[in-house]
């Protein structure tokens, strides 16, 4: 009888442990997952979130709702995730700015991406494009540099994130320029002002750049990645004129710190499945992105390296936190 009692106790304990593990591996069943995007609707990150959310909903069997929370270089939306319970119901799909480069550019940043996130998975890799109005006198990046050199401190460029600020500062350093960065909450607003003549130029995510170029409302001068993008092979890279300029962009999924490992793994797998879906690959290509799958361990290492990289790039461009 005593042996049976011990076995029964062990069985109950094992069942409880197994049940807890299963619960930890799945966001609360039936409850919607809030996918916070710290940028306005219509940005590349927002479009990517809607592609990902749809497929994650299918994979996990529960609703995924995209919630745009822009402002303060992405800090407002990011802090909602940092403060959330680590139950998988509040996640952040963000770019390199809130997840990495804000460390270098936001003074007294209220979170540390290396401590306050649970890394889940990469999602999409892309780039920015320097764009001007079709009637702008600069027909190439070399023309734009010459135009800006003749007007130091007067050529305005719209900026939307900390990483774009570093891009413009690096353009200034490598090109010997004094471009005037003008901050905005999101790229759609910069597009309006470039088209309207309030701004001379803007750094535009590839998704919006493709749409603007196709409509003829704006003209691309160059892309921020080291090499040309196969989607737009006729668009030169800034590095072809200013060697060493290399600023790819990415979006990735993170959660609050201290999420159970099994839960982070479950979410990682749902993203990995989504990125293998032909429809997702096609939709990502349509917004100028290519899949960027990683394991949780790989993404953790990637995140650490990105933070170090952006701190170095800010230092090299003489950019101070604000």
mmCIF file of C-alpha atoms in Angstrom:
data_model
loop_
_atom_site.group_PDB
_atom_site.id
_atom_site.type_symbol
_atom_site.label_atom_id
_atom_site.label_comp_id
_atom_site.label_asym_id
_atom_site.label_seq_id
_atom_site.Cartn_x
_atom_site.Cartn_y
_atom_site.Cartn_z
ATOM 1 C CA UNK A 1 0.000 0.000 0.000
ATOM 2 C CA UNK A 2 2.851 2.356 0.876
ATOM 3 C CA UNK A 3 4.535 1.703 -2.516
ATOM 4 C CA UNK A 4 1.243 2.398 -4.310
ATOM 5 C CA UNK A 5 0.828 5.659 -2.364
ATOM 6 C CA UNK A 6 4.329 6.793 -3.309
ATOM 7 C CA UNK A 7 3.758 5.935 -6.971
ATOM 8 C CA UNK A 8 0.428 7.754 -6.960
ATOM 9 C CA UNK A 9 2.068 10.836 -5.436
ATOM 10 C CA UNK A 10 4.838 10.731 -8.032
ATOM 11 C CA UNK A 11 2.260 10.340 -10.784
ATOM 12 C CA UNK A 12 0.291 13.365 -9.609
ATOM 13 C CA UNK A 13 3.492 15.439 -9.374
ATOM 14 C CA UNK A 14 4.565 14.359 -12.851
ATOM 15 C CA UNK A 15 1.142 15.181 -14.253
ATOM 16 C CA UNK A 16 1.195 18.625 -12.678
ATOM 17 C CA UNK A 17 4.689 19.286 -14.038
ATOM 18 C CA UNK A 18 3.688 18.097 -17.506
ATOM 19 C CA UNK A 19 0.551 20.237 -17.403
ATOM 20 C CA UNK A 20 2.532 23.288 -16.367
ATOM 21 C CA UNK A 21 4.985 22.668 -19.182
ATOM 22 C CA UNK A 22 2.190 22.418 -21.735
ATOM 23 C CA UNK A 23 0.588 25.611 -20.439
ATOM 24 C CA UNK A 24 3.948 27.404 -20.555
ATOM 25 C CA UNK A 25 4.405 26.342 -24.166
ATOM 26 C CA UNK A 26 1.242 28.023 -25.418
ATOM 27 C CA UNK A 27 -0.156 31.565 -25.019
ATOM 28 C CA UNK A 28 -3.442 31.480 -23.096
ATOM 29 C CA UNK A 29 -5.782 29.517 -25.349
ATOM 30 C CA UNK A 30 -8.492 31.476 -27.088
ATOM 31 C CA UNK A 31 -7.236 34.866 -25.928
ATOM 32 C CA UNK A 32 -5.956 37.242 -28.626
ATOM 33 C CA UNK A 33 -2.246 37.911 -28.966
ATOM 34 C CA UNK A 34 -1.477 41.637 -29.219
ATOM 35 C CA UNK A 35 1.295 42.280 -31.745
ATOM 36 C CA UNK A 36 2.559 45.776 -30.939
ATOM 37 C CA UNK A 37 4.138 47.771 -33.779
ATOM 38 C CA UNK A 38 5.936 50.902 -32.501
ATOM 39 C CA UNK A 39 5.425 52.686 -35.818
ATOM 40 C CA UNK A 40 2.382 54.091 -37.664
ATOM 41 C CA UNK A 41 0.192 52.099 -40.020
ATOM 42 C CA UNK A 42 1.505 51.959 -43.560
ATOM 43 C CA UNK A 43 5.176 51.501 -42.660
ATOM 44 C CA UNK A 44 7.108 48.403 -43.729
ATOM 45 C CA UNK A 45 7.108 47.094 -40.153
ATOM 46 C CA UNK A 46 3.344 47.503 -39.949
ATOM 47 C CA UNK A 47 2.817 45.714 -43.265
ATOM 48 C CA UNK A 48 5.117 42.897 -42.152
ATOM 49 C CA UNK A 49 3.205 42.585 -38.863
ATOM 50 C CA UNK A 50 -0.057 42.063 -40.726
ATOM 51 C CA UNK A 51 1.509 39.348 -42.877
ATOM 52 C CA UNK A 52 3.007 37.627 -39.829
ATOM 53 C CA UNK A 53 -0.048 38.030 -37.607
ATOM 54 C CA UNK A 54 -2.316 36.259 -40.072
ATOM 55 C CA UNK A 55 -0.046 33.231 -40.317
ATOM 56 C CA UNK A 56 0.724 33.088 -36.576
ATOM 57 C CA UNK A 57 -3.019 33.049 -35.910
ATOM 58 C CA UNK A 58 -3.377 29.956 -38.094
ATOM 59 C CA UNK A 59 -0.334 28.229 -36.573
ATOM 60 C CA UNK A 60 -1.315 28.916 -32.953
ATOM 61 C CA UNK A 61 -5.082 28.633 -33.355
ATOM 62 C CA UNK A 62 -5.839 31.968 -31.710
ATOM 63 C CA UNK A 63 -6.401 35.559 -32.875
ATOM 64 C CA UNK A 64 -3.442 37.907 -33.438
ATOM 65 C CA UNK A 65 -4.253 41.625 -33.382
ATOM 66 C CA UNK A 66 -1.827 44.259 -34.711
ATOM 67 C CA UNK A 67 -1.688 47.316 -32.440
ATOM 68 C CA UNK A 68 0.173 50.411 -33.731
ATOM 69 C CA UNK A 69 1.764 52.459 -30.930
ATOM 70 C CA UNK A 70 4.103 55.001 -32.583
ATOM 71 C CA UNK A 71 6.073 57.808 -31.011
ATOM 72 C CA UNK A 72 9.360 58.717 -29.295
ATOM 73 C CA UNK A 73 11.588 56.657 -31.620
ATOM 74 C CA UNK A 74 9.442 53.605 -30.943
ATOM 75 C CA UNK A 75 9.861 53.836 -27.169
ATOM 76 C CA UNK A 76 6.132 54.271 -26.438
ATOM 77 C CA UNK A 77 5.076 51.025 -28.069
ATOM 78 C CA UNK A 78 8.162 49.158 -26.946
ATOM 79 C CA UNK A 79 7.574 50.008 -23.282
ATOM 80 C CA UNK A 80 4.065 48.525 -23.467
ATOM 81 C CA UNK A 81 5.697 45.202 -24.279
ATOM 82 C CA UNK A 82 8.525 45.594 -21.748
ATOM 83 C CA UNK A 83 5.923 46.161 -18.984
ATOM 84 C CA UNK A 84 3.623 43.332 -20.119
ATOM 85 C CA UNK A 85 3.297 39.960 -18.424
ATOM 86 C CA UNK A 86 5.610 37.318 -19.981
ATOM 87 C CA UNK A 87 2.656 35.145 -21.018
ATOM 88 C CA UNK A 88 3.029 35.438 -24.805
ATOM 89 C CA UNK A 89 -0.079 37.583 -25.203
ATOM 90 C CA UNK A 90 1.809 40.855 -25.793
ATOM 91 C CA UNK A 91 4.645 40.806 -28.339
ATOM 92 C CA UNK A 92 6.659 43.399 -30.245
ATOM 93 C CA UNK A 93 7.362 43.311 -33.957
ATOM 94 C CA UNK A 94 9.956 46.017 -34.285
ATOM 95 C CA UNK A 95 12.787 47.175 -36.488
ATOM 96 C CA UNK A 96 16.423 47.566 -35.553
ATOM 97 C CA UNK A 97 15.624 50.967 -34.035
ATOM 98 C CA UNK A 98 13.625 49.999 -30.913
ATOM 99 C CA UNK A 99 15.289 46.590 -30.650
ATOM 100 C CA UNK A 100 18.919 47.693 -31.083
ATOM 101 C CA UNK A 101 19.936 51.209 -32.179
ATOM 102 C CA UNK A 102 17.899 53.165 -29.619
ATOM 103 C CA UNK A 103 20.595 52.189 -27.117
ATOM 104 C CA UNK A 104 22.972 54.479 -28.995
ATOM 105 C CA UNK A 105 20.656 57.400 -29.714
ATOM 106 C CA UNK A 106 18.007 57.751 -27.008
ATOM 107 C CA UNK A 107 19.278 59.469 -23.887
ATOM 108 C CA UNK A 108 18.277 57.750 -20.616
ATOM 109 C CA UNK A 109 16.565 54.951 -22.526
ATOM 110 C CA UNK A 110 13.987 53.357 -20.235
ATOM 111 C CA UNK A 111 14.772 49.788 -21.292
ATOM 112 C CA UNK A 112 17.761 47.628 -22.230
ATOM 113 C CA UNK A 113 17.048 45.376 -25.227
ATOM 114 C CA UNK A 114 19.640 42.877 -23.999
ATOM 115 C CA UNK A 115 17.854 42.456 -20.644
ATOM 116 C CA UNK A 116 14.226 43.494 -21.110
ATOM 117 C CA UNK A 117 13.296 41.339 -24.125
ATOM 118 C CA UNK A 118 12.873 37.646 -24.731
ATOM 119 C CA UNK A 119 14.285 37.164 -28.250
ATOM 120 C CA UNK A 120 11.923 35.040 -30.357
ATOM 121 C CA UNK A 121 12.792 35.171 -34.071
ATOM 122 C CA UNK A 122 13.895 37.362 -36.920
ATOM 123 C CA UNK A 123 11.290 37.942 -39.619
ATOM 124 C CA UNK A 124 12.289 40.180 -42.534
ATOM 125 C CA UNK A 125 15.369 41.897 -43.922
ATOM 126 C CA UNK A 126 15.110 45.009 -46.075
ATOM 127 C CA UNK A 127 16.664 48.471 -46.575
ATOM 128 C CA UNK A 128 15.893 52.162 -46.911
ATOM 129 C CA UNK A 129 15.939 54.277 -50.053
ATOM 130 C CA UNK A 130 16.931 57.930 -50.378
ATOM 131 C CA UNK A 131 14.130 59.553 -52.388
ATOM 132 C CA UNK A 132 13.398 63.007 -53.842
ATOM 133 C CA UNK A 133 10.628 64.594 -55.928
ATOM 134 C CA UNK A 134 10.707 63.868 -59.661
ATOM 135 C CA UNK A 135 11.418 67.547 -60.376
ATOM 136 C CA UNK A 136 14.354 67.736 -57.959
ATOM 137 C CA UNK A 137 17.531 68.899 -59.772
ATOM 138 C CA UNK A 138 19.489 65.896 -58.417
ATOM 139 C CA UNK A 139 19.158 62.983 -60.832
ATOM 140 C CA UNK A 140 21.672 60.779 -59.006
ATOM 141 C CA UNK A 141 23.292 60.459 -55.592
ATOM 142 C CA UNK A 142 26.367 62.264 -56.906
ATOM 143 C CA UNK A 143 24.103 65.126 -58.021
ATOM 144 C CA UNK A 144 22.430 65.172 -54.608
ATOM 145 C CA UNK A 145 25.786 65.358 -52.838
ATOM 146 C CA UNK A 146 26.863 68.254 -55.067
ATOM 147 C CA UNK A 147 23.506 69.974 -54.504
ATOM 148 C CA UNK A 148 23.819 69.593 -50.707
ATOM 149 C CA UNK A 149 27.417 70.821 -50.638
ATOM 150 C CA UNK A 150 26.288 74.062 -52.219
ATOM 151 C CA UNK A 151 23.622 74.480 -49.497
ATOM 152 C CA UNK A 152 25.204 73.471 -46.166
ATOM 153 C CA UNK A 153 22.666 73.085 -43.379
ATOM 154 C CA UNK A 154 19.728 73.840 -45.688
ATOM 155 C CA UNK A 155 18.949 70.511 -47.405
ATOM 156 C CA UNK A 156 16.326 68.768 -45.269
ATOM 157 C CA UNK A 157 15.891 65.005 -44.996
ATOM 158 C CA UNK A 158 12.999 63.358 -43.155
ATOM 159 C CA UNK A 159 13.946 60.931 -40.379
ATOM 160 C CA UNK A 160 11.664 58.551 -38.528
ATOM 161 C CA UNK A 161 13.847 56.338 -36.330
ATOM 162 C CA UNK A 162 17.148 56.332 -34.488
ATOM 163 C CA UNK A 163 18.729 54.092 -37.124
ATOM 164 C CA UNK A 164 17.777 56.541 -39.898
ATOM 165 C CA UNK A 165 19.351 59.346 -37.860
ATOM 166 C CA UNK A 166 22.619 57.407 -37.875
ATOM 167 C CA UNK A 167 22.284 56.807 -41.622
ATOM 168 C CA UNK A 168 21.973 60.537 -42.287
ATOM 169 C CA UNK A 169 24.851 61.339 -39.925
ATOM 170 C CA UNK A 170 26.997 58.806 -41.779
ATOM 171 C CA UNK A 171 26.000 60.362 -45.108
ATOM 172 C CA UNK A 172 27.151 63.698 -43.730
ATOM 173 C CA UNK A 173 30.458 62.275 -42.570
ATOM 174 C CA UNK A 174 31.319 60.259 -45.675
ATOM 175 C CA UNK A 175 30.046 62.864 -48.131
ATOM 176 C CA UNK A 176 31.326 65.953 -46.338
ATOM 177 C CA UNK A 177 27.756 67.248 -46.049
ATOM 178 C CA UNK A 178 25.568 69.156 -43.609
ATOM 179 C CA UNK A 179 22.179 67.603 -44.306
ATOM 180 C CA UNK A 180 19.448 68.809 -41.959
ATOM 181 C CA UNK A 181 17.564 65.879 -40.365
ATOM 182 C CA UNK A 182 13.899 66.584 -39.609
ATOM 183 C CA UNK A 183 12.193 64.112 -37.234
ATOM 184 C CA UNK A 184 8.782 62.568 -37.995
ATOM 185 C CA UNK A 185 6.675 59.898 -36.299
ATOM 186 C CA UNK A 186 6.486 57.791 -39.435
ATOM 187 C CA UNK A 187 7.445 57.512 -43.087
ATOM 188 C CA UNK A 188 3.949 58.244 -44.513
ATOM 189 C CA UNK A 189 4.166 61.789 -43.120
ATOM 190 C CA UNK A 190 7.621 62.331 -44.632
ATOM 191 C CA UNK A 191 6.327 61.183 -48.027
ATOM 192 C CA UNK A 192 3.585 63.793 -47.899
ATOM 193 C CA UNK A 193 6.070 66.549 -47.122
ATOM 194 C CA UNK A 194 8.625 65.525 -49.746
ATOM 195 C CA UNK A 195 5.888 65.396 -52.378
ATOM 196 C CA UNK A 196 4.551 68.741 -51.146
ATOM 197 C CA UNK A 197 7.967 70.387 -51.188
ATOM 198 C CA UNK A 198 8.386 70.896 -47.434
ATOM 199 C CA UNK A 199 11.284 68.411 -47.378
ATOM 200 C CA UNK A 200 14.069 67.991 -49.917
ATOM 201 C CA UNK A 201 14.354 64.227 -49.401
ATOM 202 C CA UNK A 202 13.556 61.319 -47.123
ATOM 203 C CA UNK A 203 14.862 57.898 -46.198
ATOM 204 C CA UNK A 204 11.981 55.610 -47.180
ATOM 205 C CA UNK A 205 11.485 51.920 -46.421
ATOM 206 C CA UNK A 206 11.633 49.774 -49.538
ATOM 207 C CA UNK A 207 7.935 48.884 -49.401
ATOM 208 C CA UNK A 208 6.864 52.527 -49.641
ATOM 209 C CA UNK A 209 9.706 53.338 -52.040
ATOM 210 C CA UNK A 210 8.461 50.734 -54.506
ATOM 211 C CA UNK A 211 4.942 52.209 -54.401
ATOM 212 C CA UNK A 212 6.140 55.811 -54.733
ATOM 213 C CA UNK A 213 8.492 55.017 -57.624
ATOM 214 C CA UNK A 214 5.795 53.048 -59.443
ATOM 215 C CA UNK A 215 3.335 55.935 -59.129
ATOM 216 C CA UNK A 216 5.942 58.470 -60.217
ATOM 217 C CA UNK A 217 5.398 60.630 -57.144
ATOM 218 C CA UNK A 218 8.999 60.231 -55.929
ATOM 219 C CA UNK A 219 12.298 59.253 -57.523
ATOM 220 C CA UNK A 220 14.818 56.883 -55.901
ATOM 221 C CA UNK A 221 18.447 57.973 -55.743
ATOM 222 C CA UNK A 222 20.113 55.067 -53.928
ATOM 223 C CA UNK A 223 19.563 52.229 -51.439
ATOM 224 C CA UNK A 224 21.206 51.985 -48.017
ATOM 225 C CA UNK A 225 22.392 48.362 -48.245
ATOM 226 C CA UNK A 226 25.961 47.573 -49.266
ATOM 227 C CA UNK A 227 24.851 46.082 -52.582
ATOM 228 C CA UNK A 228 21.922 46.586 -54.939
ATOM 229 C CA UNK A 229 18.711 44.755 -54.182
ATOM 230 C CA UNK A 230 17.611 42.112 -56.739
ATOM 231 C CA UNK A 231 14.072 43.506 -56.517
ATOM 232 C CA UNK A 232 15.307 46.860 -57.863
ATOM 233 C CA UNK A 233 18.609 46.142 -59.633
ATOM 234 C CA UNK A 234 18.591 49.533 -61.392
ATOM 235 C CA UNK A 235 18.665 51.401 -58.076
ATOM 236 C CA UNK A 236 22.316 51.962 -57.111
ATOM 237 C CA UNK A 237 23.667 51.475 -53.600
ATOM 238 C CA UNK A 238 24.920 54.522 -51.716
ATOM 239 C CA UNK A 239 28.148 52.551 -51.195
ATOM 240 C CA UNK A 240 28.864 52.775 -54.934
ATOM 241 C CA UNK A 241 29.404 56.513 -54.437
ATOM 242 C CA UNK A 242 30.402 56.531 -50.753
ATOM 243 C CA UNK A 243 32.365 53.312 -50.035
ATOM 244 C CA UNK A 244 31.702 51.803 -46.630
ATOM 245 C CA UNK A 245 28.076 52.919 -46.358
ATOM 246 C CA UNK A 246 26.142 49.807 -45.321
ATOM 247 C CA UNK A 247 22.811 50.028 -43.508
ATOM 248 C CA UNK A 248 20.486 47.068 -44.079
ATOM 249 C CA UNK A 249 17.251 47.092 -42.093
ATOM 250 C CA UNK A 250 15.331 44.286 -40.421
ATOM 251 C CA UNK A 251 12.233 43.506 -38.388
ATOM 252 C CA UNK A 252 12.019 40.875 -35.673
ATOM 253 C CA UNK A 253 9.762 39.469 -32.973
ATOM 254 C CA UNK A 254 10.485 39.806 -29.247
ATOM 255 C CA UNK A 255 8.498 39.450 -26.064
ATOM 256 C CA UNK A 256 8.829 40.717 -22.488
ATOM 257 C CA UNK A 257 11.733 39.444 -20.428
ATOM 258 C CA UNK A 258 11.416 36.152 -18.514
ATOM 259 C CA UNK A 259 9.084 34.348 -20.894
ATOM 260 C CA UNK A 260 9.224 30.570 -20.344
ATOM 261 C CA UNK A 261 11.694 28.925 -22.712
ATOM 262 C CA UNK A 262 9.045 26.519 -24.018
ATOM 263 C CA UNK A 263 6.741 29.429 -24.853
ATOM 264 C CA UNK A 264 9.466 31.363 -26.685
ATOM 265 C CA UNK A 265 10.287 28.204 -28.626
ATOM 266 C CA UNK A 266 6.629 27.643 -29.539
ATOM 267 C CA UNK A 267 6.360 31.209 -30.845
ATOM 268 C CA UNK A 268 9.673 30.857 -32.691
ATOM 269 C CA UNK A 269 8.335 27.766 -34.442
ATOM 270 C CA UNK A 270 5.108 29.537 -35.435
ATOM 271 C CA UNK A 271 7.172 32.313 -37.089
ATOM 272 C CA UNK A 272 9.452 29.774 -38.774
ATOM 273 C CA UNK A 273 6.425 27.953 -40.214
ATOM 274 C CA UNK A 274 5.017 31.260 -41.461
ATOM 275 C CA UNK A 275 8.265 32.142 -43.254
ATOM 276 C CA UNK A 276 8.161 28.845 -45.172
ATOM 277 C CA UNK A 277 4.666 29.539 -46.473
ATOM 278 C CA UNK A 278 4.822 30.530 -50.184
ATOM 279 C CA UNK A 279 2.157 33.195 -49.682
ATOM 280 C CA UNK A 280 4.200 34.817 -46.908
ATOM 281 C CA UNK A 281 7.383 34.781 -48.984
ATOM 282 C CA UNK A 282 5.464 36.364 -51.858
ATOM 283 C CA UNK A 283 3.888 39.031 -49.640
ATOM 284 C CA UNK A 284 7.230 39.850 -48.038
ATOM 285 C CA UNK A 285 8.787 40.265 -51.479
ATOM 286 C CA UNK A 286 5.925 42.593 -52.349
ATOM 287 C CA UNK A 287 6.947 44.916 -49.511
ATOM 288 C CA UNK A 288 10.646 44.627 -50.277
ATOM 289 C CA UNK A 289 11.575 42.070 -47.611
ATOM 290 C CA UNK A 290 13.232 38.679 -47.587
ATOM 291 C CA UNK A 291 12.692 36.124 -44.783
ATOM 292 C CA UNK A 292 15.200 36.215 -41.917
ATOM 293 C CA UNK A 293 14.594 32.999 -39.923
ATOM 294 C CA UNK A 294 16.678 32.195 -36.841
ATOM 295 C CA UNK A 295 16.557 29.937 -33.822
ATOM 296 C CA UNK A 296 16.021 31.686 -30.486
ATOM 297 C CA UNK A 297 19.710 31.153 -29.687
ATOM 298 C CA UNK A 298 20.809 32.572 -33.051
ATOM 299 C CA UNK A 299 18.548 35.594 -32.647
ATOM 300 C CA UNK A 300 19.832 36.236 -29.120
ATOM 301 C CA UNK A 301 23.399 36.320 -30.447
ATOM 302 C CA UNK A 302 22.318 38.464 -33.418
ATOM 303 C CA UNK A 303 20.608 40.968 -31.103
ATOM 304 C CA UNK A 304 23.686 41.316 -28.889
ATOM 305 C CA UNK A 305 25.891 41.944 -31.930
ATOM 306 C CA UNK A 306 23.441 44.472 -33.414
ATOM 307 C CA UNK A 307 23.409 46.558 -30.234
ATOM 308 C CA UNK A 308 27.215 46.663 -30.238
ATOM 309 C CA UNK A 309 27.238 47.512 -33.950
ATOM 310 C CA UNK A 310 24.822 50.433 -33.666
ATOM 311 C CA UNK A 311 26.698 51.889 -30.703
ATOM 312 C CA UNK A 312 29.866 51.759 -32.805
ATOM 313 C CA UNK A 313 28.179 53.301 -35.853
ATOM 314 C CA UNK A 314 26.765 56.154 -33.749
ATOM 315 C CA UNK A 315 30.203 56.821 -32.271
ATOM 316 C CA UNK A 316 31.856 56.793 -35.696
ATOM 317 C CA UNK A 317 29.245 59.239 -37.034
ATOM 318 C CA UNK A 318 29.660 61.502 -33.979
ATOM 319 C CA UNK A 319 25.992 61.129 -33.053
ATOM 320 C CA UNK A 320 25.089 61.830 -29.431
ATOM 321 C CA UNK A 321 22.054 60.471 -27.569
ATOM 322 C CA UNK A 322 19.143 62.908 -27.343
#
